[in-house]
XYZ file of C-alpha atoms in Angstrom:
679
model
C -14.000 -47.202 29.718
C -16.887 -45.308 31.019
C -17.223 -41.480 30.730
C -20.243 -40.534 32.847
C -20.643 -36.965 31.643
C -22.799 -37.745 28.594
C -26.079 -37.036 30.506
C -24.761 -33.822 31.983
C -26.629 -30.509 31.426
C -23.556 -28.425 31.980
C -21.962 -27.340 28.511
C -18.610 -27.584 30.235
C -19.018 -31.194 31.271
C -20.364 -32.052 27.844
C -17.168 -30.718 26.414
C -15.423 -33.638 28.193
C -18.011 -36.334 27.477
C -15.922 -37.898 24.811
C -12.590 -37.673 26.586
C -10.689 -40.970 27.118
C -10.600 -39.999 30.747
C -13.057 -41.912 32.761
C -14.737 -38.797 34.197
C -17.226 -38.806 37.044
C -19.494 -35.812 37.776
C -19.284 -34.448 41.283
C -21.250 -36.727 43.795
C -20.843 -39.271 46.586
C -20.645 -41.965 43.958
C -17.295 -40.918 42.891
C -15.802 -40.717 46.302
C -17.350 -44.126 47.244
C -15.632 -45.502 44.071
C -12.302 -44.018 45.371
C -12.749 -45.597 48.642
C -13.554 -49.001 46.996
C -10.488 -48.779 44.782
C -8.334 -47.316 47.587
C -7.002 -44.391 45.351
C -7.028 -40.613 45.575
C -9.590 -38.397 43.828
C -8.377 -35.930 41.052
C -10.833 -33.012 40.894
C -10.569 -30.812 37.766
C -12.623 -27.572 38.032
C -13.077 -25.223 35.101
C -15.792 -23.608 32.932
C -17.002 -23.627 29.406
C -15.396 -20.203 28.258
C -12.043 -20.843 29.969
C -9.244 -20.623 27.451
C -6.592 -22.457 29.568
C -9.245 -25.182 30.517
C -9.313 -25.908 26.746
C -5.622 -25.982 26.504
C -5.310 -28.469 29.245
C -8.024 -30.563 27.850
C -6.405 -30.642 24.310
C -2.929 -31.482 25.823
C -3.887 -33.900 28.507
C -7.575 -34.925 28.734
C -7.706 -35.775 25.103
C -4.455 -37.553 25.094
C -4.932 -41.383 25.521
C -1.570 -41.922 27.277
C -2.291 -39.338 29.863
C -5.821 -40.505 30.242
C -4.771 -44.127 30.886
C -2.533 -42.873 33.726
C -5.384 -40.896 35.206
C -7.747 -43.869 34.853
C -5.455 -46.381 36.406
C -4.323 -44.220 39.411
C -7.272 -42.011 40.315
C -11.032 -41.486 40.339
C -11.382 -38.350 38.103
C -14.071 -35.780 38.796
C -14.902 -32.945 36.452
C -16.720 -29.903 37.969
C -18.197 -26.896 36.350
C -17.334 -24.022 38.716
C -20.351 -22.030 37.493
C -22.780 -24.794 38.182
C -21.164 -25.639 41.569
C -19.617 -22.357 43.015
C -19.675 -23.904 46.459
C -17.300 -26.836 45.337
C -15.157 -24.395 43.551
C -14.953 -21.967 46.538
C -13.726 -24.494 49.016
C -11.133 -26.076 46.779
C -9.896 -22.731 45.432
C -9.401 -21.537 48.941
C -7.382 -24.635 49.540
C -5.405 -24.017 46.312
C -4.607 -20.391 47.256
C -3.540 -21.462 50.666
C -1.233 -24.123 49.289
C 0.192 -22.230 46.383
C -0.421 -18.520 46.976
C -2.430 -18.253 43.804
C -5.476 -19.589 42.002
C -7.139 -19.881 38.684
C -8.674 -22.256 36.245
C -8.424 -24.970 35.339
C -7.873 -25.901 39.072
C -6.402 -29.283 39.588
C -7.021 -30.889 43.142
C -5.790 -34.150 44.589
C -7.918 -35.266 47.486
C -8.492 -38.190 49.795
C -11.592 -40.291 49.174
C -13.157 -38.231 51.981
C -12.622 -35.093 49.934
C -9.764 -33.493 51.901
C -7.323 -31.783 49.507
C -3.670 -32.519 49.937
C -2.127 -31.156 46.728
C -3.522 -28.427 44.474
C -2.574 -26.496 41.396
C -3.920 -24.892 38.263
C -2.843 -25.542 34.672
C -0.171 -28.202 34.244
C 1.529 -28.784 30.833
C 1.192 -32.423 29.770
C 4.680 -33.601 30.535
C 4.558 -32.039 33.951
C 1.091 -33.311 34.508
C 1.999 -36.871 33.759
C 5.049 -36.675 36.119
C 2.677 -35.247 38.833
C 0.096 -38.055 38.318
C 2.912 -40.698 38.850
C 4.466 -38.753 41.840
C 1.118 -38.332 43.703
C 0.128 -41.957 43.111
C 3.462 -43.139 44.422
C 3.176 -40.817 47.469
C -0.241 -42.248 48.116
C 1.113 -45.764 48.054
C 4.359 -45.134 50.147
C 3.696 -41.973 52.185
C -0.123 -41.984 52.746
C 0.223 -41.021 56.426
C 1.796 -37.837 55.369
C -0.830 -37.039 52.749
C -3.722 -37.849 55.055
C -2.104 -35.639 57.709
C -1.589 -32.778 55.234
C -5.187 -33.059 54.106
C -6.394 -33.069 57.786
C -4.359 -29.976 58.500
C -5.691 -28.197 55.419
C -9.224 -28.913 56.455
C -8.719 -27.869 60.105
C -7.160 -24.676 59.048
C -9.672 -23.617 56.426
C -12.584 -24.712 58.792
C -11.333 -22.788 61.825
C -13.730 -20.160 62.950
C -12.881 -16.693 61.608
C -14.884 -14.211 63.578
C -15.102 -10.643 62.422
C -14.537 -7.895 65.083
C -17.681 -6.219 66.158
C -18.111 -2.979 64.036
C -20.824 -0.820 62.750
C -21.822 -0.528 59.133
C -19.757 1.929 56.948
C -20.338 5.605 57.591
C -19.355 8.630 55.536
C -15.899 8.624 57.093
C -15.265 5.100 56.023
C -16.692 5.601 52.492
C -14.482 8.590 52.073
C -11.499 6.695 53.278
C -12.121 3.968 50.698
C -12.062 6.646 47.916
C -8.658 7.982 49.278
C -7.286 4.379 49.232
C -8.497 4.050 45.661
C -6.836 7.156 44.648
C -3.488 5.539 45.598
C -4.178 2.584 43.500
C -5.584 4.498 40.543
C -3.729 4.428 37.132
C -3.878 8.043 36.224
C -2.532 7.489 32.695
C -4.626 4.486 31.610
C -7.555 4.370 33.886
C -8.518 1.360 36.207
C -6.699 0.170 39.213
C -3.390 -1.745 39.528
C -1.360 -3.178 36.696
C -1.697 -6.152 34.236
C -3.830 -8.062 34.109
C -6.445 -5.423 34.425
C -10.037 -6.273 35.259
C -13.026 -4.001 34.729
C -13.929 -2.587 38.065
C -17.669 -2.663 37.499
C -18.820 -2.558 41.116
C -16.291 0.183 41.828
C -17.712 2.380 39.066
C -21.219 2.204 40.818
C -19.625 3.029 44.129
C -17.608 5.888 42.765
C -20.627 7.311 41.018
C -22.691 7.290 44.131
C -19.806 8.884 46.137
C -19.552 11.587 43.478
C -23.303 12.270 43.844
C -23.018 12.625 47.555
C -19.876 14.772 47.639
C -20.208 16.806 44.589
C -22.222 19.608 46.380
C -19.300 19.955 48.683
C -16.802 20.429 45.855
C -15.927 23.444 43.873
C -18.285 23.588 40.836
C -15.259 23.988 38.480
C -13.524 20.903 39.793
C -14.831 17.311 39.399
C -14.610 15.119 42.480
C -11.790 12.501 42.720
C -14.520 9.912 42.598
C -15.825 11.039 39.250
C -12.429 11.492 37.688
C -11.625 7.845 38.616
C -14.882 6.545 37.428
C -14.942 8.568 34.134
C -11.299 8.013 33.363
C -11.789 4.103 33.823
C -15.021 3.956 31.983
C -13.660 6.017 28.960
C -10.488 4.035 28.734
C -12.367 0.723 28.751
C -14.809 1.873 26.319
C -12.112 2.970 23.877
C -9.848 -0.087 24.404
C -9.628 -3.571 23.033
C -11.489 -4.873 26.077
C -14.653 -3.525 24.578
C -15.956 -5.043 21.384
C -15.811 -1.942 19.014
C -18.043 -3.688 16.413
C -20.591 -5.782 18.358
C -20.601 -4.195 21.847
C -20.014 -5.942 25.094
C -16.852 -6.298 27.348
C -14.259 -9.117 27.452
C -13.356 -10.689 30.706
C -10.094 -8.585 31.219
C -7.130 -6.971 29.657
C -3.903 -8.848 29.626
C -1.978 -5.430 29.604
C -2.281 -2.219 31.556
C -3.552 -0.198 28.598
C -6.824 -2.187 27.815
C -5.401 -3.076 24.428
C -5.473 -7.020 24.223
C -8.330 -8.732 26.190
C -8.762 -12.223 27.265
C -11.536 -12.573 24.786
C -14.116 -14.640 26.747
C -17.241 -12.559 27.259
C -19.225 -13.207 30.398
C -22.730 -12.341 31.260
C -21.977 -11.149 34.711
C -19.358 -8.556 33.728
C -21.685 -7.134 30.986
C -24.665 -7.047 33.286
C -22.821 -5.154 35.916
C -21.043 -2.850 33.362
C -24.416 -2.100 31.702
C -25.685 -0.915 34.995
C -22.650 1.023 35.689
C -22.521 2.709 32.422
C -26.194 3.632 32.476
C -25.920 5.086 35.990
C -22.933 7.136 35.003
C -24.782 8.436 32.000
C -27.357 10.032 34.314
C -24.886 12.723 35.304
C -25.110 16.023 33.804
C -22.422 16.458 31.074
C -19.546 18.660 31.805
C -19.713 21.952 29.954
C -18.072 21.990 26.510
C -17.732 19.556 23.559
C -15.567 17.225 25.575
C -18.018 16.853 28.261
C -20.943 16.210 25.779
C -18.819 13.646 23.803
C -18.017 11.892 27.221
C -21.667 11.676 28.107
C -22.564 10.439 24.719
C -19.956 7.639 24.913
C -21.276 6.471 28.316
C -24.735 6.320 26.875
C -23.711 4.652 23.686
C -21.690 1.841 25.458
C -24.566 1.193 27.826
C -27.018 0.783 24.861
C -24.582 -1.229 22.784
C -23.834 -3.644 25.738
C -27.537 -4.214 26.323
C -27.891 -4.886 22.556
C -25.051 -7.340 22.687
C -26.654 -9.097 25.562
C -30.060 -9.491 23.738
C -28.435 -10.413 20.430
C -25.748 -12.892 21.601
C -26.711 -14.227 24.966
C -30.473 -14.321 24.963
C -31.903 -17.952 25.042
C -35.232 -18.954 23.342
C -36.714 -19.213 26.823
C -35.969 -15.597 27.539
C -33.053 -16.014 29.861
C -29.394 -15.146 29.332
C -26.558 -17.616 28.593
C -23.532 -17.538 30.726
C -20.749 -16.729 28.306
C -19.128 -16.697 24.902
C -15.884 -18.656 24.507
C -12.477 -16.815 24.031
C -11.643 -19.356 21.195
C -12.964 -20.075 17.628
C -11.433 -22.399 15.138
C -9.294 -23.579 18.006
C -7.459 -20.306 18.533
C -8.105 -17.440 21.015
C -9.481 -14.223 19.652
C -9.610 -14.923 15.901
C -13.274 -14.046 15.760
C -12.387 -10.473 16.903
C -8.978 -9.388 15.367
C -8.137 -7.851 12.000
C -5.071 -7.428 9.709
C -4.904 -4.482 7.276
C -5.392 -6.974 4.484
C -8.566 -8.274 5.977
C -9.828 -4.614 6.246
C -8.962 -4.112 2.565
C -10.794 -7.342 1.531
C -13.949 -6.148 3.141
C -13.863 -2.337 2.675
C -11.560 -1.498 -0.246
C -8.426 0.633 -0.069
C -9.785 4.059 1.044
C -12.232 2.759 3.648
C -9.732 0.259 4.892
C -7.234 3.049 5.440
C -9.854 5.063 7.388
C -10.741 1.981 9.417
C -7.132 1.231 10.196
C -6.665 4.757 11.458
C -9.899 4.771 13.449
C -9.547 1.368 15.114
C -5.724 1.327 15.550
C -4.937 -1.516 13.168
C -1.317 -1.619 12.175
C 0.949 -3.673 9.841
C 2.929 -4.946 12.909
C -0.351 -5.700 14.848
C -1.319 -5.450 18.419
C -2.129 -9.138 18.902
C -0.609 -12.371 17.372
C 0.427 -13.031 13.667
C 0.248 -9.362 12.697
C -3.397 -9.011 13.577
C -4.809 -6.074 15.782
C -7.544 -5.756 18.332
C -9.891 -2.978 17.401
C -9.800 0.074 19.653
C -11.277 3.509 19.400
C -8.614 5.993 20.609
C -10.824 8.946 19.614
C -14.230 9.479 18.157
C -13.990 10.134 14.422
C -15.301 13.401 13.199
C -16.967 11.662 10.045
C -19.613 9.768 12.154
C -21.568 8.773 9.111
C -18.503 7.107 7.436
C -17.457 5.511 10.860
C -21.011 4.000 11.345
C -21.088 2.676 7.701
C -17.532 1.132 7.943
C -18.337 -0.383 11.262
C -21.556 -2.002 10.129
C -19.730 -3.531 7.103
C -17.005 -4.988 9.321
C -19.536 -6.305 11.746
C -21.396 -8.110 8.828
C -18.145 -9.480 7.541
C -17.267 -10.761 11.060
C -20.474 -12.632 11.291
C -19.315 -14.856 8.386
C -16.544 -16.095 10.548
C -16.845 -19.090 12.898
C -18.474 -17.609 16.041
C -17.115 -18.463 19.556
C -19.012 -21.112 21.327
C -21.770 -20.144 23.677
C -22.216 -21.641 27.149
C -26.004 -21.533 27.076
C -26.854 -22.563 30.588
C -28.870 -19.954 32.546
C -27.280 -19.022 35.930
C -29.836 -17.616 38.444
C -27.605 -15.162 40.046
C -26.097 -13.597 36.759
C -29.527 -13.347 35.368
C -30.570 -11.491 38.380
C -27.759 -9.044 37.693
C -29.061 -8.810 34.017
C -32.565 -8.106 35.154
C -31.448 -5.192 37.249
C -29.222 -3.723 34.662
C -31.781 -4.076 31.879
C -34.722 -2.636 33.968
C -32.790 0.584 34.968
C -31.226 1.024 31.611
C -34.539 0.529 29.764
C -35.943 3.522 31.659
C -32.773 5.618 31.646
C -32.109 4.961 27.950
C -35.905 5.179 27.076
C -35.654 1.607 25.782
C -38.899 -0.244 26.688
C -37.555 -3.361 24.855
C -34.894 -3.714 27.556
C -37.594 -3.691 30.271
C -39.383 -6.243 28.354
C -36.345 -8.456 28.211
C -35.767 -8.211 31.954
C -39.420 -9.222 32.493
C -39.070 -12.274 30.451
C -35.799 -13.322 32.103
C -37.562 -12.764 35.547
C -40.520 -14.838 34.536
C -38.160 -17.717 33.421
C -36.385 -17.642 36.784
C -39.790 -17.761 38.630
C -41.269 -20.498 36.519
C -38.203 -22.718 36.046
C -35.644 -21.966 38.813
C -37.975 -21.564 41.731
C -39.835 -24.484 43.231
C -41.148 -25.033 46.773
C -39.682 -21.536 47.730
C -36.293 -22.742 46.847
C -34.078 -21.758 43.827
C -31.856 -24.046 41.708
C -28.878 -22.413 40.294
C -28.949 -23.248 36.675
C -31.273 -24.199 33.865
C -30.739 -25.177 30.236
C -33.166 -25.371 27.433
C -35.900 -24.499 29.829
C -35.197 -27.429 32.154
C -34.005 -26.968 35.728
C -30.630 -28.260 36.870
C -30.057 -30.095 40.033
C -27.598 -27.782 41.804
C -29.216 -25.746 44.584
C -29.027 -22.073 44.586
C -26.331 -20.465 46.799
C -26.515 -17.133 48.592
C -25.623 -15.022 45.521
C -28.302 -16.595 43.519
C -31.094 -15.630 46.093
C -29.661 -12.125 46.701
C -28.993 -11.201 43.055
C -32.327 -12.490 41.863
C -34.051 -10.566 44.675
C -32.058 -7.455 43.512
C -33.249 -7.907 39.996
C -36.852 -8.417 40.998
C -36.984 -5.368 43.300
C -35.444 -3.281 40.288
C -38.015 -4.716 37.884
C -40.885 -4.045 40.279
C -39.732 -0.480 40.551
C -39.982 0.302 36.848
C -43.006 -2.014 35.971
C -45.193 -1.628 39.055
C -45.847 -5.363 39.047
C -46.158 -6.213 42.812
C -45.613 -9.999 42.129
C -41.939 -9.241 41.638
C -41.625 -7.492 44.979
C -43.448 -10.322 46.706
C -41.262 -12.937 45.161
C -38.102 -11.038 46.254
C -39.474 -10.979 49.790
C -39.886 -14.698 49.677
C -36.398 -15.270 48.454
C -34.963 -13.029 51.146
C -36.970 -14.866 53.862
C -34.928 -17.891 52.741
C -31.748 -15.878 53.084
C -32.544 -15.022 56.601
C -33.732 -18.570 57.533
C -31.097 -20.696 55.756
C -27.916 -18.736 55.296
C -27.213 -16.825 58.470
C -24.256 -17.478 60.561
C -24.016 -17.054 64.388
C -22.695 -13.415 64.118
C -25.362 -11.992 61.818
C -23.328 -12.545 58.598
C -24.071 -15.172 55.939
C -22.723 -18.380 54.675
C -22.545 -18.973 50.954
C -24.508 -22.150 51.126
C -27.779 -23.043 52.848
C -27.853 -24.892 56.185
C -29.392 -27.912 54.341
C -26.990 -27.913 51.320
C -24.506 -30.704 50.612
C -21.795 -30.798 53.429
C -18.385 -30.085 51.960
C -15.122 -30.206 53.942
C -15.702 -26.669 54.688
C -18.805 -24.331 54.422
C -17.812 -21.460 52.173
C -18.156 -17.882 53.476
C -16.338 -15.143 51.487
C -17.261 -11.380 52.189
C -15.116 -9.954 49.363
C -16.389 -8.779 46.021
C -14.557 -10.215 43.148
C -15.746 -10.737 39.630
C -19.342 -10.564 40.984
C -20.729 -9.146 44.192
C -19.973 -11.563 47.093
C -23.254 -13.234 48.240
C -22.970 -11.179 51.546
C -22.669 -7.919 49.805
C -25.418 -8.765 47.352
C -27.731 -9.831 50.283
C -26.934 -6.554 52.114
C -28.151 -4.616 49.072
C -31.233 -6.631 48.449
C -32.160 -6.656 52.068
C -31.735 -2.888 52.380
C -33.959 -2.187 49.342
C -36.654 -4.622 50.538
C -36.520 -2.921 54.053
C -37.097 0.414 52.399
C -39.861 -1.006 50.371
C -41.673 -2.494 53.287
C -40.504 -0.771 56.395
C -39.125 -4.069 57.829
C -36.625 -3.365 60.690
C -35.615 -7.011 60.598
C -34.363 -6.808 57.023
C -32.733 -3.379 57.531
C -30.782 -4.706 60.684
C -29.739 -7.757 58.655
C -28.313 -5.614 55.830
C -26.348 -3.451 58.286
C -24.741 -6.457 60.018
C -23.927 -7.860 56.718
C -22.043 -4.697 55.679
C -19.667 -4.941 58.707
C -16.667 -6.382 56.521
C -16.957 -3.275 54.221
C -15.682 -1.126 56.972
C -12.800 -3.493 57.540
C -11.931 -3.611 53.741
C -12.373 0.054 52.949
C -8.800 1.253 53.588
C -6.715 -1.752 52.856
C -8.643 -3.593 50.108
C -11.456 -1.347 48.684
C -11.093 -3.022 45.304
C -12.493 -6.213 46.875
C -15.533 -4.364 48.374
C -16.969 -2.444 45.468
C -20.566 -3.617 45.781
C -20.473 -3.440 49.500
C -19.211 0.156 49.264
C -22.007 1.081 46.836
C -24.658 -0.498 49.286
C -22.952 1.569 52.031
C -23.616 4.844 49.991
C -27.250 3.667 49.647
C -27.567 3.168 53.435
C -25.970 6.463 54.004
C -28.486 8.065 51.682
C -31.299 6.573 53.663
C -31.985 4.857 51.274
C -34.447 7.309 49.785
C -37.874 5.848 48.897
C -39.966 7.080 45.991
C -43.523 5.920 45.145
C -44.936 6.852 41.840
C -48.711 6.264 41.294
C -50.691 6.743 38.158
C -52.203 5.041 35.184
C -49.735 2.581 33.950
C -50.533 3.572 30.339
C -50.072 7.357 30.958
C -46.860 8.661 29.669
C -46.799 11.143 32.392
C -46.424 8.222 34.897
C -43.464 6.889 32.898
C -41.837 10.377 32.997
C -42.148 10.587 36.702
C -40.430 7.128 36.956
C -37.760 8.267 34.530
C -37.142 11.499 36.438
C -36.834 9.537 39.724
C -34.271 7.048 38.248
C -32.261 9.848 36.706
C -32.093 12.465 39.561
C -32.526 10.518 42.815
C -29.343 9.276 44.662
C -28.168 5.779 43.534
C -29.604 3.082 45.850
C -32.934 4.893 46.038
C -35.753 2.354 46.258
C -38.430 2.924 43.680
C -41.969 1.580 43.764
C -44.694 2.077 41.055
C -48.376 1.511 41.280
C -51.763 2.668 39.990
C -52.879 4.531 43.111
C -55.949 2.356 43.406
C -54.509 -0.830 44.841
C -51.158 -1.096 46.719
C -50.745 -4.834 45.530
C -49.459 -5.649 49.072
C -46.395 -3.252 48.792
C -46.354 -1.141 52.045
C -44.554 1.835 50.395
C -47.560 2.160 47.987
C -50.152 2.144 50.768
C -52.260 5.165 51.033
C -50.316 6.763 48.006
C -53.048 8.311 45.925
C -53.125 10.431 42.788
C -53.367 14.099 43.508
C -56.227 15.629 41.404
C -56.284 12.402 39.342
C -52.891 13.011 37.994
C -49.752 10.847 38.156
C -48.086 11.645 41.479
C -44.713 11.014 43.071
C -43.975 10.711 46.840
C -40.461 11.214 48.024
C -39.979 9.520 51.445
C -37.320 8.393 53.970
C -38.171 5.837 56.646
C -41.876 6.073 55.233
C -41.928 9.853 56.220
C -42.799 11.551 52.955
C -42.584 15.098 51.548
C -45.633 16.652 49.962
C -46.360 14.781 46.818
C -45.610 16.386 43.454
C -47.191 15.807 40.002
C -44.664 17.073 37.438
C -41.154 15.973 36.578
C -39.841 19.476 37.125
C -41.293 19.593 40.726
C -39.740 16.172 41.346
C -36.341 17.294 40.121
C -36.635 20.315 42.355
C -37.523 18.293 45.347
C -34.662 15.925 44.836
C -32.230 18.716 44.176
C -33.331 20.473 47.513
C -32.742 17.186 49.303
C -29.135 17.169 48.107
């Protein structure tokens, strides 16, 4: 028996390196072996933090009898979906087309040429064993039907799907999206739709931007529908079990409508996007009264705690951010995070345990399994000193438990999202340490992931992986670098972003001005993936639109702006019927509608007054505003900084649109007034 995963860099593949299954990594060698043996290929796709992937592994892949069937009847290929999102995308599309649903682990039976003919997700062991025998028998006795089915699937998924010619979203389209979201909004529990309920991180950014644009048109005493939905959702999540009330950070999703019980895996991409969304929401002036002040404080606290969790639990020794924490520890889901009343008493004693049970919603019956409860924060306790003391004691005790495993590979795209979130939050929260962390992550990507002008998707322990970057990698890293340039003034980040976006325009475009998710010189799969919808992360197309638009505003490049506008075409088509799957595209649409505004701040980098102008710009300018910072002596090759000089030697801000600028200002108050008059 030969398991070929022992030399893999993917933690997910390494989890299966000792299986009795004769796994092959994805590659031509596996399909050549299937042709040599004249057997189908079994492709199993998952990721390291996936709970049901672990379940199927324990039930089937670690079971010798099941493994013997797999080895005798198939060539078995194991794929980390996070390392090879292109492979995952094409087979997930096939799985959804065949079954009407998708998920992980994904189980695909394919011809030796890679054409899928039977797909599914998790199969219990008995069912899976019968399926193995049934598929193998069909391959021997009804091969023509299977080959024909595989051919039809490939043809259907590969058929051209041209989008109608349409302009980028305008105000009417963006307003229409909000009205559609109102219909789907859960007015009682926040969020959209029912269980399972996912954190709508990108919609929060869109709704916040829409509120900023439409608030001046609304009665001063009445919040906009956009803000009511954004704040209601953000508040409900922050007080629910989906948020780690002790350590900070958000779990992947809630299994119920009320945000009580999460699926406990914690992903970098969710938290990077939510960090940015909460920090952006915290910019908004608090509503009058104690409730408004408390709400604003909660937004700011959650943003800071989420950033702290990322730095504490996901940061790698090389300065990047690991992909995820597992849902399981000690072989069970959630045991690291949940508490019983008895466990509270063991740590806190009777009186503080009673206080903690009331504050965090821990009951004798439990809200999770085996009488345990997920910690929530239904209301902020009046005794904040006692709350913080109890919380610290519980966190310290929890750290003595077996922690969830960490998938420590560094994914370029998700680190790009983290860089953008940390850079902005660092300024908005007055946390220079967050900007420093963003800088270290950016430098890791530029030194390890970037070579010969091209990105690789992953690294681990400071060594680059072999999987090429996909569209979201180039776009999200460019987005992060542009945000980092804006707050640090380091021109090298803007130049690097421009080089990445040149690759996007040269290697990823389709014939209609849109984008494929893989480069034109990438490995050829049975279909070239191209998905315009935003799901757990911004689609590559939406992410590219945002980065291209920002770069155009920074440089004045008409080419980049026109590419951004073309990339936004699907947003208008999704706005009314499926706005939940266009969150990032809608947010970029708001930035486009706002100009986007351009602000250049020039001044001595060490002068606190320069930093105050940068903070004022990020706090009061419309979301999507492109910020550039320099010393006023050398533009560093950044066109927006060209000829921007200090007025009377003082730090100075220029507010521009299309490189046409208002009179420069030198004080935060004047900058606030200028931005307010523009609104």
